[in-house]
Every structure is written in structure tokens, then in C-alpha cells.
């Protein structure tokens, strides 16, 4: 299966051609979900702000198309206003500046990007609750709301910014925060069967766990597929940085649950544990994220286990390309169809999502042999 990858080069060419077209339309902005074929733009402070410039950097890395580079740099410049508007910052600083400033620094050695990313790493570390050993997730969504005790599974993907900051500065405080949060995830988010919780609420003063909250999954005890994909990739990245076996074993546990619950075409439903009466929409973004994690995981396990994870990652990406990709349609901005953003709130269901597009292209890049991750 994994040796027959001719389709990857074909897919990459189609990605390049489409990004060449859509970049002229989207520009230095921050798309989130494609509605009726057009990517809707969000403000720079929205959590998905890093994915479009990150996607531009992925394509630029191979094509050296200066127009894509310039757009990505302009997006990064626009994010400066979010740094100074402190009230709009939350835990997703890692998503936003890893795929902009860290990516640019790794590719081009740009010192301004390095300074930005280190500043943001300090701000992210400042959200660490020392009583509960977790990075606080969101700020209040409305006046009077208290979510200061909330942590979410997605935040695993913000931790690489902290590990990178320790590598660049030699200061172990950043990685210490990341490790503590990782340990809290192992203890509180990963169920024995490999499924995961989306949100855990802690008492922000005592640090004691209070409850699990369903969040973007169907219910507190369901199995939100994108949560599992964040866990697969995030835990594998934790192992990649720490080399601590507990993270590798947890990543394998979640991967086994994820793979075992995939439908025939390898693209997951939005939740793996749904009542019969609830529509089983796909979440192509969950598949794309998981594929990247599975491919990285395959590089860290013994040779006798590698095939399990690599084959699954390849099959997901190939199915996304063949069955969910939109390449020649000029009326569709998105690359990958049938993402589900937030079913419980009825938001952006069965549409392309910018993070699905980003991770699909990152997965292709990995299959093409580029092992230099932005994370």
C-alpha cells in the first residue's frame, strides 16, 4: 500500500494549481470555513488564523513562489495587532504563531519572526494554572462567564511552540509548562479505550477535576473524532520532543481506537459514538489531522509496528484526495469537502475547513519526503 504513492505527486500538483488561483482571491486574510464555495474570512484573533499562511508556507517551501511568501508574511504582520490586543489572546496562540512566525523563522531565519514567536510563547506560558497543571483554554465568551477552569484536548497542538522556545533560548521553563500540561492530559482526557474528552473543567483555585464537558462532541461520554485526531498528533509530538514512552503509548492507544472506528473509506464521522437518530456527517478535517499524526507516529514505533500507522495515514490521505478533494471547480475555494466544525452549535457542517485543507497538504508534504515540521 505505502509503496504505491504515484498519486501523491499528482495531488500535490493539483494543490499547487488551486492555491495559485485561490491565493489571488483570499489574499492576506484569514479564511475559516467555505460557505457556498467561498471561504468566509475571520478576524485575525480567530483561532484558525495560522492555517492559511501555514498552507502558503507549505506550498512555498517547494515552489518558491514569491507571491505566496509575501501573502504569508503579510498575514504574520496582521497578527501583531492581536499580540497587543491582549484580551483577544487565548490558548490557541500556538496554532497561530507556529504556522506563521515559527514557520517563517525555520524556513528563512527571519529574526523578527523569532522574536514574535518567543514573545507569544511567554504569553502562552502565562496561561498555565499551577494548581491544576493545565493551560487555560478560552477567555469568557460573554460577560459574567467563568471558564477559567477549562482545558481542552486541542491544546496539545499548542505545546510545540513552548518546546521550540526552550530549544531556541535554552530556558527550560517553557518545556516544563508543556510537559505538565501533557501529564494532565494523560491523567484526565484519555479514556482507557483510547477515546478522548474534549473539555475538562477543573476548579481553578484547587486544581481538582470537576467534570467532563461534551464541547464539540455529541456528549460528554461520546467520542468526538477531531478530538481523537488532536490527541494522536499532539501526543506524538510530545513524544517527539520529550522521548518519554508514556506519550508514545498514549498516542498508540488513541490511534488504535481511531483506526478501529473508521468507516470503509477511511474518512471519519464527526463523532464515533452517536445515537442512531443523529446524522453521521463526515469530518474530513479530523481525517487530515489524524493522518499527519499517524505518519509521524509510524516513524517512532518499532519496525514491526510501523505499517499499522503508516498504512492508515496513507489510506486516509488517499481517500481525502480521491473521494473528497475539489480540484477543478472554480466555484469552490476549499480543497477538501465535508468537514464538520461544530455540530452541537449547528456551525459549518459538511463544508471545507481551512484546517482540514492545511493538514491534508501537510500530510502530502510528509509523504513527499519533507520531514521538517513547523510544529
PDB file of N, CA, C and O in Angstrom, residues 50-51 65 103 204 256 294 322 352 371 375:
ATOM      1  N   UNK A  50      -3.776  30.959  11.715  1.00  0.00           N
ATOM      2  CA  UNK A  50      -2.477  30.482  11.241  1.00  0.00           C
ATOM      3  C   UNK A  50      -2.537  29.527  10.066  1.00  0.00           C
ATOM      4  O   UNK A  50      -1.524  29.310   9.387  1.00  0.00           O
ATOM      5  N   UNK A  51      -3.707  28.952   9.791  1.00  0.00           N
ATOM      6  CA  UNK A  51      -3.727  27.842   8.845  1.00  0.00           C
ATOM      7  C   UNK A  51      -3.557  28.270   7.394  1.00  0.00           C
ATOM      8  O   UNK A  51      -2.904  27.566   6.617  1.00  0.00           O
ATOM      9  N   UNK A  65       7.389  30.211  -4.806  1.00  0.00           N
ATOM     10  CA  UNK A  65       6.548  31.248  -5.406  1.00  0.00           C
ATOM     11  C   UNK A  65       6.546  32.473  -4.492  1.00  0.00           C
ATOM     12  O   UNK A  65       5.989  32.442  -3.398  1.00  0.00           O
ATOM     13  N   UNK A 103       7.194  29.061  11.454  1.00  0.00           N
ATOM     14  CA  UNK A 103       7.393  28.537  10.099  1.00  0.00           C
ATOM     15  C   UNK A 103       8.338  29.437   9.309  1.00  0.00           C
ATOM     16  O   UNK A 103       9.274  28.958   8.647  1.00  0.00           O
ATOM     17  N   UNK A 204     -10.432  26.144  39.347  1.00  0.00           N
ATOM     18  CA  UNK A 204      -9.231  26.920  39.037  1.00  0.00           C
ATOM     19  C   UNK A 204      -8.403  27.301  40.259  1.00  0.00           C
ATOM     20  O   UNK A 204      -7.234  27.663  40.118  1.00  0.00           O
ATOM     21  N   UNK A 256      -5.288   3.400  17.884  1.00  0.00           N
ATOM     22  CA  UNK A 256      -5.987   2.126  17.696  1.00  0.00           C
ATOM     23  C   UNK A 256      -7.502   2.336  17.745  1.00  0.00           C
ATOM     24  O   UNK A 256      -8.240   1.753  16.942  1.00  0.00           O
ATOM     25  N   UNK A 294      -0.496  10.058  12.449  1.00  0.00           N
ATOM     26  CA  UNK A 294      -0.208   8.648  12.219  1.00  0.00           C
ATOM     27  C   UNK A 294       1.102   8.467  11.456  1.00  0.00           C
ATOM     28  O   UNK A 294       1.881   7.552  11.745  1.00  0.00           O
ATOM     29  N   UNK A 322      -9.000  11.377  -3.355  1.00  0.00           N
ATOM     30  CA  UNK A 322      -9.817  10.764  -4.401  1.00  0.00           C
ATOM     31  C   UNK A 322     -11.316  11.027  -4.219  1.00  0.00           C
ATOM     32  O   UNK A 322     -12.043  11.245  -5.199  1.00  0.00           O
ATOM     33  N   UNK A 352     -15.912  22.599   3.478  1.00  0.00           N
ATOM     34  CA  UNK A 352     -14.459  22.641   3.628  1.00  0.00           C
ATOM     35  C   UNK A 352     -14.053  23.532   4.796  1.00  0.00           C
ATOM     36  O   UNK A 352     -14.678  24.569   5.048  1.00  0.00           O
ATOM     37  N   UNK A 371      10.368  15.926   6.024  1.00  0.00           N
ATOM     38  CA  UNK A 371      10.143  15.605   7.435  1.00  0.00           C
ATOM     39  C   UNK A 371      10.342  16.812   8.357  1.00  0.00           C
ATOM     40  O   UNK A 371      10.269  16.695   9.555  1.00  0.00           O
ATOM     41  N   UNK A 375       5.819  22.265  13.415  1.00  0.00           N
ATOM     42  CA  UNK A 375       5.463  22.049  14.825  1.00  0.00           C
ATOM     43  C   UNK A 375       6.708  21.765  15.660  1.00  0.00           C
ATOM     44  O   UNK A 375       7.587  21.077  15.268  1.00  0.00           O
TER      45      UNK A 375
END
